[in-house]
XYZ file of C-alpha atoms in Angstrom:
776
model
C 54.106 137.302 86.014
C 56.770 134.818 84.933
C 55.549 132.340 87.559
C 51.972 132.633 86.307
C 53.033 132.156 82.685
C 55.072 129.057 83.581
C 52.141 127.619 85.538
C 49.922 128.149 82.507
C 52.498 126.464 80.272
C 52.623 123.429 82.526
C 48.843 123.218 82.687
C 48.509 123.459 78.924
C 51.120 120.725 78.463
C 48.500 118.494 80.063
C 45.378 120.390 78.962
C 42.831 117.851 80.132
C 43.837 117.949 83.802
C 40.727 119.608 85.172
C 40.209 118.190 88.653
C 42.167 118.942 91.795
C 42.414 115.241 92.558
C 44.100 114.557 89.249
C 46.350 117.609 89.373
C 48.161 116.243 92.412
C 49.368 113.285 90.369
C 49.720 115.003 86.989
C 53.192 115.256 85.447
C 54.683 118.725 84.962
C 56.993 119.965 82.244
C 59.988 122.297 81.986
C 62.056 122.862 78.842
C 60.471 119.806 77.252
C 61.407 117.394 80.058
C 58.497 115.934 82.026
C 58.818 115.562 85.793
C 56.750 112.913 87.602
C 56.095 113.211 91.335
C 53.594 110.733 92.778
C 53.016 108.751 95.947
C 51.337 106.080 93.828
C 53.369 103.205 92.378
C 54.188 103.916 88.725
C 56.472 102.697 85.972
C 57.234 106.301 85.006
C 60.692 107.594 85.980
C 60.946 111.030 87.580
C 62.455 112.592 84.442
C 61.031 111.833 80.990
C 62.521 113.308 77.800
C 59.779 111.937 75.519
C 56.635 113.585 74.209
C 53.751 112.950 76.614
C 50.008 113.452 76.654
C 47.604 112.814 79.525
C 43.950 112.677 80.564
C 42.300 112.916 83.959
C 39.362 110.909 85.274
C 37.145 113.996 85.018
C 37.961 114.453 81.336
C 37.306 110.782 80.599
C 33.932 111.017 82.324
C 32.960 114.153 80.401
C 34.206 113.156 76.942
C 34.326 109.405 76.397
C 31.730 106.648 76.268
C 34.114 104.359 78.147
C 33.013 100.761 78.721
C 36.582 99.385 78.901
C 39.849 100.876 80.132
C 41.325 101.081 76.622
C 38.538 103.482 75.633
C 40.401 106.182 77.577
C 42.982 106.198 74.755
C 40.438 106.725 71.981
C 41.274 110.360 71.153
C 45.004 110.467 71.952
C 47.219 111.623 69.073
C 48.428 108.800 66.796
C 46.893 106.012 68.893
C 44.312 103.361 68.008
C 43.126 100.335 69.960
C 41.583 97.593 67.811
C 38.602 97.040 70.079
C 35.815 95.152 68.302
C 33.107 94.944 70.969
C 32.476 95.658 74.645
C 34.793 93.425 76.685
C 37.053 92.455 73.745
C 39.634 90.287 75.514
C 41.650 88.681 72.720
C 42.172 91.188 69.892
C 42.269 94.721 71.377
C 45.814 95.697 70.374
C 47.326 99.173 70.664
C 48.677 100.908 67.553
C 50.942 103.975 67.605
C 52.885 106.205 65.195
C 54.962 103.461 63.545
C 53.504 100.304 65.092
C 50.362 98.663 63.736
C 47.518 96.737 65.322
C 49.334 93.455 64.658
C 52.298 94.382 66.878
C 51.245 94.267 70.520
C 54.872 93.713 71.623
C 55.820 97.203 70.349
C 54.018 99.071 73.118
C 54.009 98.895 76.916
C 50.894 99.183 79.075
C 51.103 99.515 82.865
C 48.700 100.155 85.714
C 50.244 101.589 88.884
C 53.613 100.313 87.655
C 52.326 96.747 87.078
C 52.878 95.364 83.573
C 49.635 94.652 81.690
C 51.233 94.126 78.269
C 51.443 90.448 77.404
C 54.983 89.777 76.141
C 54.409 86.034 75.959
C 53.640 86.665 72.301
C 52.913 89.320 69.708
C 49.623 90.107 68.024
C 46.916 87.529 67.497
C 48.605 84.906 65.285
C 48.006 81.431 66.756
C 47.318 82.434 70.360
C 46.311 86.005 71.250
C 48.441 88.457 73.244
C 46.759 91.845 73.704
C 47.358 93.814 76.921
C 45.289 92.640 79.875
C 42.932 95.619 79.706
C 40.368 93.802 81.867
C 42.583 94.229 84.924
C 41.627 97.923 84.993
C 38.074 99.238 84.784
C 37.091 102.774 83.729
C 35.825 103.482 87.246
C 39.265 102.860 88.746
C 41.171 105.302 86.557
C 42.424 108.501 88.182
C 44.442 109.470 85.123
C 46.189 107.946 82.121
C 49.472 109.160 80.598
C 51.075 108.198 77.288
C 54.778 108.508 76.485
C 55.654 108.351 72.791
C 58.821 106.593 71.628
C 61.736 104.724 73.258
C 63.459 107.762 74.732
C 63.495 106.738 78.396
C 66.135 104.252 79.553
C 63.715 102.993 82.225
C 61.811 100.824 79.708
C 62.672 97.779 77.578
C 62.669 97.886 73.781
C 58.936 97.122 73.741
C 58.446 100.831 74.470
C 59.452 101.681 70.889
C 55.850 102.564 70.016
C 54.348 104.020 73.181
C 54.146 103.570 76.947
C 50.723 103.803 78.599
C 50.547 104.278 82.360
C 47.213 104.076 84.170
C 47.152 105.614 87.632
C 44.231 104.198 89.596
C 42.437 105.707 92.554
C 43.590 105.606 96.158
C 41.193 107.773 98.210
C 42.285 110.295 100.817
C 38.886 110.066 102.544
C 35.888 107.747 102.623
C 34.208 107.506 99.221
C 32.286 105.035 97.131
C 30.176 104.660 94.031
C 27.891 102.301 92.157
C 27.360 102.429 88.413
C 25.237 100.734 85.778
C 25.765 100.961 82.032
C 24.004 99.683 78.925
C 25.143 99.440 75.283
C 22.924 98.777 72.257
C 24.203 98.196 68.705
C 21.912 97.554 65.715
C 24.090 95.636 63.247
C 23.462 95.155 59.536
C 26.001 93.249 57.415
C 25.593 90.587 54.735
C 22.670 88.435 55.946
C 22.936 89.531 59.581
C 20.276 92.024 60.680
C 20.220 91.976 64.474
C 21.043 93.965 67.596
C 23.866 93.326 70.043
C 25.112 95.001 73.191
C 25.597 94.467 76.874
C 25.171 95.434 80.494
C 27.814 96.563 82.978
C 27.563 97.042 86.717
C 30.330 98.168 89.059
C 30.897 99.297 92.619
C 33.858 100.971 94.322
C 34.664 101.739 97.931
C 37.733 103.274 99.515
C 39.025 105.198 102.517
C 42.059 106.529 104.321
C 42.373 106.136 108.076
C 45.608 107.253 109.688
C 48.502 105.538 107.939
C 46.267 103.061 106.115
C 44.539 103.543 102.769
C 42.459 101.066 100.817
C 40.408 100.806 97.646
C 38.077 98.063 96.434
C 36.397 97.721 93.023
C 34.141 95.038 91.532
C 32.891 95.056 87.951
C 30.592 92.783 85.932
C 30.155 92.736 82.134
C 27.649 90.725 80.112
C 28.245 91.477 76.441
C 27.048 90.211 73.068
C 29.386 91.222 70.241
C 28.557 91.432 66.551
C 29.692 88.571 64.240
C 33.438 88.787 63.637
C 34.388 86.063 61.149
C 32.746 84.814 57.982
C 33.259 81.485 56.175
C 33.801 82.194 52.489
C 34.576 80.495 49.191
C 36.263 82.122 46.208
C 34.465 81.427 42.968
C 37.648 80.229 41.311
C 37.839 77.316 43.801
C 34.347 76.085 42.995
C 33.729 73.180 40.638
C 31.379 74.002 37.781
C 28.516 71.490 37.574
C 25.443 70.213 39.365
C 27.167 68.273 42.154
C 26.157 68.899 45.772
C 23.079 70.104 47.564
C 21.611 73.184 45.907
C 21.457 75.993 48.459
C 20.406 79.613 48.614
C 21.418 82.387 51.025
C 25.057 82.909 50.082
C 26.056 86.558 49.601
C 28.208 87.462 46.609
C 31.000 89.981 46.989
C 34.687 90.740 46.579
C 37.474 89.621 48.903
C 40.107 91.972 50.293
C 42.198 91.052 47.222
C 39.246 91.943 44.966
C 38.578 88.319 44.049
C 34.916 87.312 43.569
C 33.710 85.175 46.470
C 30.604 84.147 48.364
C 29.940 84.568 52.097
C 28.333 81.485 53.620
C 27.348 82.851 57.029
C 29.013 83.958 60.251
C 31.781 82.113 62.052
C 32.253 83.798 65.428
C 29.772 85.802 67.459
C 30.938 86.147 71.064
C 28.856 86.185 74.203
C 31.263 87.095 77.005
C 30.549 87.322 80.729
C 33.359 88.889 82.735
C 33.931 89.614 86.417
C 36.684 91.839 87.786
C 37.872 92.377 91.339
C 40.550 94.846 92.395
C 41.783 95.410 95.949
C 44.537 97.869 96.903
C 45.980 98.468 100.361
C 48.614 101.089 101.207
C 50.492 101.771 104.431
C 52.567 104.873 105.150
C 55.608 103.931 107.216
C 56.358 107.657 107.379
C 55.226 110.789 105.530
C 57.737 109.894 102.791
C 57.672 106.065 102.582
C 54.634 104.090 101.420
C 54.015 100.382 100.780
C 51.230 99.357 98.379
C 49.805 95.909 97.637
C 47.477 95.270 94.695
C 45.356 92.193 93.985
C 43.508 91.824 90.713
C 41.236 88.953 89.666
C 39.625 88.626 86.240
C 37.246 85.885 85.155
C 35.780 85.384 81.702
C 33.311 82.879 80.276
C 32.913 83.270 76.525
C 31.016 81.392 73.869
C 31.581 81.768 70.130
C 28.656 80.766 67.966
C 28.302 80.536 64.155
C 25.308 80.811 61.863
C 24.911 79.320 58.396
C 23.036 81.433 55.878
C 22.795 78.475 53.491
C 19.347 76.941 53.058
C 18.334 73.785 51.213
C 15.101 73.291 49.270
C 13.215 72.596 52.515
C 14.448 75.887 54.051
C 16.740 74.129 56.536
C 20.155 75.496 57.489
C 23.048 73.601 55.897
C 26.295 73.226 57.885
C 28.104 70.318 56.208
C 28.568 68.285 53.063
C 29.011 69.513 49.516
C 26.848 72.447 48.509
C 26.042 73.921 45.134
C 25.831 77.695 44.809
C 24.783 79.092 41.440
C 26.162 76.129 39.506
C 29.421 75.717 41.427
C 30.035 73.102 44.120
C 32.042 73.614 47.309
C 32.917 71.241 50.135
C 32.180 72.521 53.643
C 34.543 71.720 56.540
C 37.182 70.400 54.112
C 40.798 69.521 54.954
C 40.262 69.395 58.735
C 38.963 72.958 58.853
C 35.583 73.882 60.342
C 33.523 76.564 58.631
C 31.048 76.777 61.514
C 33.054 75.926 64.633
C 31.663 76.397 68.153
C 33.942 77.563 70.972
C 33.663 77.785 74.756
C 36.325 79.525 76.856
C 36.889 79.660 80.615
C 39.564 82.046 81.894
C 40.574 83.042 85.414
C 43.656 85.257 85.725
C 45.243 86.779 88.827
C 47.515 89.780 89.284
C 49.632 90.653 92.320
C 51.703 93.786 92.813
C 53.840 95.029 95.710
C 55.693 98.327 95.895
C 57.621 100.086 98.641
C 58.478 103.624 97.602
C 59.993 106.747 99.099
C 59.124 110.282 98.058
C 61.284 112.746 99.938
C 62.136 114.937 96.946
C 65.505 115.245 98.677
C 68.900 113.883 97.726
C 67.770 110.283 97.274
C 64.514 108.435 96.614
C 64.038 104.738 95.965
C 61.476 102.074 95.086
C 61.312 98.284 95.274
C 58.560 96.793 93.111
C 57.459 93.280 92.181
C 54.470 91.943 90.264
C 53.089 88.602 89.151
C 50.533 87.737 86.472
C 49.224 84.164 86.438
C 46.876 82.197 84.185
C 45.097 80.194 86.878
C 42.651 78.790 84.313
C 42.817 79.362 80.579
C 40.904 76.783 78.569
C 39.306 76.866 75.150
C 37.036 74.107 73.878
C 36.235 73.868 70.177
C 34.377 71.489 67.907
C 36.290 69.307 65.453
C 35.792 69.790 61.720
C 33.984 66.432 61.579
C 31.544 67.497 64.300
C 29.011 69.823 62.706
C 25.847 71.601 63.667
C 23.167 71.055 64.696
C 24.327 67.962 66.629
C 27.607 69.630 67.686
C 25.658 71.914 70.011
C 25.251 69.106 72.540
C 28.457 67.083 72.111
C 30.709 65.193 69.764
C 34.411 65.419 68.938
C 36.524 68.500 69.580
C 39.673 69.873 71.150
C 40.648 71.342 74.516
C 43.414 73.966 74.668
C 44.781 74.518 78.187
C 47.112 77.393 79.090
C 47.007 77.075 82.900
C 50.324 77.935 84.523
C 51.284 80.493 81.885
C 52.289 83.949 83.088
C 55.039 86.404 83.919
C 56.693 88.158 86.826
C 58.643 91.400 87.135
C 61.054 92.678 89.788
C 62.553 96.174 89.796
C 64.837 98.247 92.024
C 64.741 101.952 91.174
C 66.464 105.007 92.542
C 66.604 108.757 91.987
C 69.669 110.763 93.009
C 69.661 114.546 93.202
C 73.260 115.429 94.059
C 73.780 118.071 96.728
C 75.378 121.282 95.613
C 74.044 121.049 92.047
C 70.972 123.240 92.749
C 68.810 120.882 90.728
C 71.079 120.841 87.699
C 71.336 117.020 87.832
C 68.641 114.419 88.474
C 69.788 110.820 87.970
C 67.284 107.961 87.565
C 68.689 104.433 87.661
C 67.575 100.876 88.288
C 67.840 97.122 87.989
C 65.080 94.978 86.513
C 64.264 91.345 85.766
C 61.295 90.284 83.647
C 60.494 86.554 83.333
C 57.926 84.958 81.025
C 56.632 81.391 80.902
C 54.350 79.986 78.190
C 52.643 76.610 78.437
C 49.822 75.642 76.093
C 48.594 72.064 75.685
C 45.944 71.211 73.080
C 44.300 67.782 73.336
C 41.805 65.891 71.221
C 38.408 64.945 72.631
C 36.616 62.001 71.050
C 33.421 62.034 73.117
C 31.789 65.275 74.288
C 33.752 68.427 73.527
C 31.687 70.477 75.972
C 32.501 68.484 79.124
C 35.091 65.709 78.624
C 38.646 65.954 79.892
C 41.778 66.077 77.766
C 42.493 63.159 75.451
C 45.483 62.435 73.189
C 47.888 65.311 72.548
C 47.125 67.396 69.465
C 49.891 69.939 70.115
C 51.926 71.413 72.943
C 54.092 74.508 73.040
C 56.149 75.918 75.854
C 59.206 77.902 76.758
C 60.652 80.713 78.817
C 62.316 84.052 78.227
C 64.016 86.331 80.715
C 65.256 89.888 80.377
C 67.720 91.279 82.931
C 68.560 94.950 82.639
C 70.309 97.886 84.243
C 69.663 101.483 83.293
C 70.766 105.000 84.191
C 69.609 108.351 82.885
C 70.759 111.826 83.897
C 68.665 114.944 83.389
C 71.139 117.831 83.360
C 70.213 121.523 83.325
C 73.579 122.760 82.142
C 72.371 126.320 81.475
C 69.322 128.321 82.594
C 67.409 127.621 79.368
C 68.967 124.288 78.373
C 68.317 120.727 79.478
C 70.080 117.545 78.355
C 69.013 113.989 79.164
C 71.581 111.263 78.586
C 71.080 107.604 79.409
C 71.605 103.990 78.470
C 69.992 100.630 79.057
C 72.038 97.396 79.118
C 70.066 94.163 78.687
C 70.803 90.443 78.813
C 68.149 88.180 77.280
C 67.748 84.433 77.659
C 65.375 82.057 75.862
C 65.164 78.514 77.212
C 63.122 75.323 77.602
C 61.588 75.709 74.160
C 59.268 72.831 73.239
C 56.985 72.090 70.286
C 55.133 68.827 69.738
C 52.160 67.667 67.690
C 51.656 64.189 69.184
C 52.781 62.103 72.131
C 55.586 60.640 70.000
C 56.650 63.702 67.975
C 58.329 66.619 69.711
C 61.103 69.132 69.180
C 63.209 70.952 71.741
C 65.335 74.006 71.090
C 68.773 75.059 72.368
C 69.056 77.854 74.895
C 69.795 81.312 73.493
C 71.568 84.318 75.039
C 71.798 87.875 73.670
C 73.118 91.126 75.152
C 72.551 94.689 73.961
C 73.112 98.277 75.046
C 70.559 100.911 74.044
C 71.702 104.559 74.375
C 69.212 107.412 74.771
C 69.670 111.192 74.566
C 67.627 114.367 74.427
C 68.441 118.065 74.197
C 65.906 120.827 74.814
C 65.887 124.592 75.041
C 63.308 126.814 76.640
C 62.260 129.433 74.082
C 60.973 132.313 76.101
C 58.486 131.735 78.880
C 55.965 129.813 76.823
C 57.777 127.640 74.268
C 60.521 125.081 73.884
C 62.248 123.046 71.190
C 63.450 119.492 71.844
C 65.355 116.770 70.008
C 65.370 113.169 71.262
C 66.985 109.989 69.973
C 66.836 106.464 71.317
C 67.702 102.928 70.379
C 65.278 100.104 71.220
C 65.846 96.350 70.996
C 62.621 94.336 70.998
C 63.385 90.725 71.895
C 61.421 87.842 70.345
C 58.623 86.514 72.516
C 58.165 82.924 73.675
C 55.290 82.286 71.264
C 57.201 83.686 68.286
C 60.126 81.402 69.079
C 58.335 78.196 70.057
C 54.581 78.666 69.701
C 53.712 76.446 66.723
C 50.008 75.691 67.007
C 47.452 73.995 64.796
C 43.730 74.086 65.530
C 40.615 73.419 63.523
C 40.638 76.847 61.903
C 44.173 78.181 62.294
C 47.852 77.343 62.149
C 50.848 79.279 63.478
C 54.413 78.587 62.300
C 57.128 79.628 64.747
C 60.802 80.494 64.200
C 63.251 79.669 67.001
C 66.000 81.603 65.183
C 64.245 84.961 65.015
C 66.598 87.917 65.318
C 65.770 90.686 67.817
C 64.134 93.754 66.319
C 66.354 96.854 66.521
C 64.984 100.366 66.059
C 66.557 103.808 66.051
C 63.938 106.473 66.707
C 64.293 110.251 66.569
C 61.906 113.124 67.130
C 62.132 116.902 66.919
C 59.407 118.895 68.659
C 58.417 122.506 69.006
C 55.767 123.348 71.568
C 54.225 126.703 72.400
C 51.657 127.760 74.961
C 49.677 130.966 74.643
C 46.877 132.094 76.913
C 44.362 129.216 76.874
C 46.037 127.688 73.800
C 48.765 125.120 73.310
C 50.153 123.576 70.153
C 52.917 121.103 69.360
C 54.579 120.039 66.123
C 56.690 116.865 66.177
C 58.691 115.342 63.339
C 59.554 111.681 63.946
C 61.804 109.153 62.238
C 62.119 105.433 62.923
C 64.490 102.992 61.231
C 63.848 99.370 62.174
C 66.195 96.496 61.374
C 64.880 92.915 61.515
C 61.293 93.909 62.239
C 59.329 90.933 63.561
C 56.090 90.218 61.742
C 53.527 87.422 61.912
C 51.780 87.494 58.550
C 48.396 85.767 58.318
C 46.953 84.376 55.110
C 43.786 82.403 54.495
C 44.395 79.139 52.621
C 41.321 78.490 50.475
C 42.632 75.026 49.579
C 42.585 74.121 53.293
C 38.981 75.073 53.955
C 39.797 78.735 54.667
C 42.230 77.902 57.468
C 44.114 80.984 58.699
C 47.860 80.311 58.507
C 50.283 82.678 60.250
C 54.053 82.617 59.900
C 56.464 84.771 61.874
C 59.504 86.232 60.131
C 62.058 89.025 60.215
C 61.636 91.948 57.828
C 65.107 93.289 57.101
C 64.421 97.040 57.189
C 61.402 99.309 57.678
C 61.707 103.088 57.471
C 59.124 105.498 58.883
C 59.041 109.263 58.437
C 56.241 111.325 59.923
C 54.824 114.522 61.327
C 52.421 114.949 64.257
C 50.552 118.163 65.006
C 48.594 118.652 68.250
C 46.447 121.598 69.321
C 44.398 122.216 72.445
C 42.520 125.182 73.823
C 40.331 126.026 76.765
C 37.523 128.572 76.465
C 37.931 128.428 72.696
C 35.726 131.162 71.201
C 33.093 130.543 73.903
C 33.305 130.290 77.694
C 33.033 126.620 78.605
C 34.225 125.286 75.223
C 37.418 123.187 75.281
C 38.904 121.787 72.089
C 41.714 119.361 71.283
C 42.821 118.108 67.875
C 45.619 116.135 66.282
C 46.795 115.238 62.782
C 49.453 112.606 62.049
C 51.185 111.832 58.775
C 53.349 108.688 58.601
C 55.122 107.251 55.570
C 56.193 103.765 56.701
C 57.846 101.692 53.982
C 59.565 98.314 53.716
C 63.036 99.078 52.339
C 64.646 95.625 52.454
C 63.274 92.127 52.961
C 64.698 88.733 52.045
C 61.334 87.175 52.807
C 58.264 87.442 50.638
C 54.547 86.636 50.522
C 54.048 85.201 47.042
C 57.163 85.907 44.962
C 60.605 87.243 45.858
C 60.659 91.015 46.201
C 56.886 91.476 46.426
C 57.137 93.402 49.714
C 59.841 95.904 48.705
C 58.608 99.483 48.645
C 55.277 98.465 50.191
C 53.660 100.157 53.161
C 54.185 98.671 56.599
C 50.956 96.860 57.529
C 48.329 98.655 59.598
C 50.008 102.071 59.457
C 47.785 104.668 57.744
C 49.426 107.617 56.046
C 46.953 109.991 57.647
C 45.040 109.918 60.892
C 43.344 112.660 62.876
C 41.254 113.344 65.972
C 39.026 116.202 67.077
C 37.393 116.490 70.483
C 35.186 119.358 71.660
C 33.722 119.643 75.184
C 31.147 122.222 76.190
C 29.981 123.028 79.710
C 26.447 124.384 79.326
C 26.018 124.988 83.049
C 26.824 123.317 86.340
C 24.584 120.360 85.511
C 25.108 119.678 81.796
C 28.186 119.001 79.666
C 28.416 117.573 76.174
C 31.149 116.325 73.867
C 31.555 115.712 70.146
C 34.523 113.767 68.793
C 35.706 112.826 65.317
C 38.285 110.187 64.427
C 39.761 109.667 60.975
C 42.126 107.006 59.649
C 43.239 106.761 56.017
C 43.961 103.828 53.769
C 46.187 101.068 55.100
C 47.034 97.458 54.359
C 47.111 94.278 56.411
C 49.527 92.274 54.268
C 53.235 92.809 53.772
C 52.822 92.884 49.991
C 49.790 95.230 50.196
C 47.693 92.842 48.130
C 44.575 93.533 50.207
C 43.464 96.468 48.084
C 39.793 96.209 49.086
C 39.561 97.343 52.685
C 35.771 97.078 52.856
C 35.655 93.296 53.100
C 36.285 90.537 55.594
C 40.064 90.421 56.290
C 40.504 93.911 54.822
C 41.521 97.131 56.580
C 39.484 100.144 55.553
C 39.729 103.895 56.019
C 37.203 105.281 58.463
C 35.647 108.441 59.798
C 33.559 108.166 62.938
C 31.662 110.734 64.953
C 30.982 110.149 68.658
C 28.757 112.216 70.950
C 28.200 112.254 74.692
C 25.997 114.209 77.103
C 26.452 114.183 80.876
C 23.830 115.300 83.390
C 24.730 116.022 87.013
C 21.269 115.298 88.422
C 22.304 115.942 92.043
C 25.714 116.376 93.662
C 25.757 112.592 94.184
C 23.923 111.311 91.107
C 25.012 111.580 87.467
C 23.687 110.172 84.182
C 25.337 110.047 80.769
C 24.100 109.229 77.298
C 26.221 108.674 74.206
C 26.405 107.437 70.647
C 29.596 106.006 69.168
C 29.928 105.939 65.378
C 26.968 108.264 65.016
C 27.429 108.353 61.231
C 27.308 104.513 61.142
C 30.515 104.054 59.176
C 30.885 100.349 58.294
C 34.632 99.921 58.625
C 37.007 96.999 59.018
C 40.263 95.830 60.533
C 40.209 92.175 59.444
C 36.970 91.948 61.447
C 34.116 94.446 61.266
C 34.217 97.242 63.826
C 31.030 98.123 65.726
C 28.384 100.052 63.854
C 26.327 102.828 65.437
C 26.180 102.077 69.172
C 24.122 103.712 71.923
C 25.290 103.939 75.534
C 23.591 104.949 78.768
C 25.076 105.215 82.279
C 23.800 105.980 85.751
C 26.237 106.508 88.604
C 25.688 107.269 92.279
C 28.508 108.530 94.524
C 28.472 108.418 98.280
């Protein structure tokens, strides 16, 4: 009986594990400490004291309209990915309990132990640094696990928010699939009344033969996103009079600061075409030692196109000059800023991973792992402010930004020691790690044809390197039958070097090399409370080092400027959580109180300078102290009220406040007592799955996020506007039809209630999805 109750408790700790394939790789839990046993490469240590949640491939397929890998995280407690359209490659940043959607460097995303988080920078100020989600497709995912908080010594300080680990498929027998998907989004905002969407096709093939295993996946996306940016003018900046060309078509409204303004049109509407290739090969040297090599290739061609809503007396679109709107004149493309810029991007990135790992479950296990991420091609062409439509479509002046050669590499040696004679009382995880990052970005002027010409005179160049060397050890100790303690520490040495910033061939600045060393202790104590419950306390320190772009990445383009700070202090956080978890028959609930105190938080604050033609200016700075207090409640049940009905729900409250800050936005002290940007006080999820019969399943999901702010001084009080951040409630539905044992179709609607919500840019409105997949 006790064995059955414990098995139920472990299953309910990961309630969405519903396929035998996934169960073999699913973590288990005892007295609040998660144990990971997997032949697959993974970043997860064998013993994890943090709160964890997980989903299997079967649950993703049944519940989520997943067009990108980040969609698998959509209904996890306290998580949000700022995905704006299908294939969003430059703004899809992960938010967690006390980390907002502007802080990509405060979470860690891995796939099969390979780092996908981009720690060359943070957020989207200047350049963009979201995780490389495109290196994993939904069809590859076997399961995804999330670890909350910096409580494992195996991870750097970037884990302060959350760690996401994707485990991808490696078949045990011959299998394959082909899939086609379609997305359709009618979009209605300001003067835009159109439909957008995209097509996806993918194919997978894999097998195991003797000691060899292999898996191959190709994926193609052709996506049209909704307009994302909008050129505007505040009424107070207009000159009263009759000067300029009289135009119609501007839309009146209020800015995020509740200032009257007019919207002139759209600035960025992306058409992105992406191709993905993933190849994995594994060889078993013995039943307990496996080597795995992974190759990932990702290619993206993207065009950003604007539209002017302004019309002159002849009904022609107006893109330049001085215009007159309702008796006020405004200059378009003023101060070297383009209101209607065109962009064209070409990106080809490559990923390599190699792991040799033992899994004896005896006295000693080990792993050697290395990975490399390289920007083979990373170019962005953009029109100059003087080069306006319609002639700009075919040529004229512009810029070329080239990031080829940028990338990072990671090397790790890991071990697990289970001392003989301790009867499992001690399990020690330890390791050495080196993470190296190189940023190189050269922006050049083009005088002739911006669409085809090579680089001309230097407009700006940024570059530099960082390196983090670390050693960690963590002991999971069952010192009594019902008690478990986890004690660990992580020692890190950080180096920043070769920093360079220049804005012409004759003007450049180099920066001295920097060295910092820190030790981050971790501890957890848990007690099993009967057969079906436990209570756990965890505490951990995390030191998040500045990224290369934050230190050296000063950039200035037609529409944006980023101001770096080579003297940024590392961000230091002390995080605590207290959890109680109980599992009853078919039910599981968890209540977690969490606290985070952050010293020298690193923030890149963006403002739009109306005097500079609406140029977005971002400046990175330290915020002296941010304090977060919160509560997270999670509930899940199988066969809830009805056979075949599974339910999961979560509610999170977070009060995240700036307690001390020498910096300011407008006047000294204007950020004190304000909410940390992009952290809502309340957020919630609800997901219900129903199995009607062997052929049909359906799902209904609700997501809620309360009021939040984007600015440090919380001046953006109107969330329902361009550059605002609004509350939202969305309802998603999905139906899945198993037509034959080998053929399945799915239909879904995201944002069924058509909530028009914002996070600087507009999120997608009601979107329809359809999928057809054949397995063989």
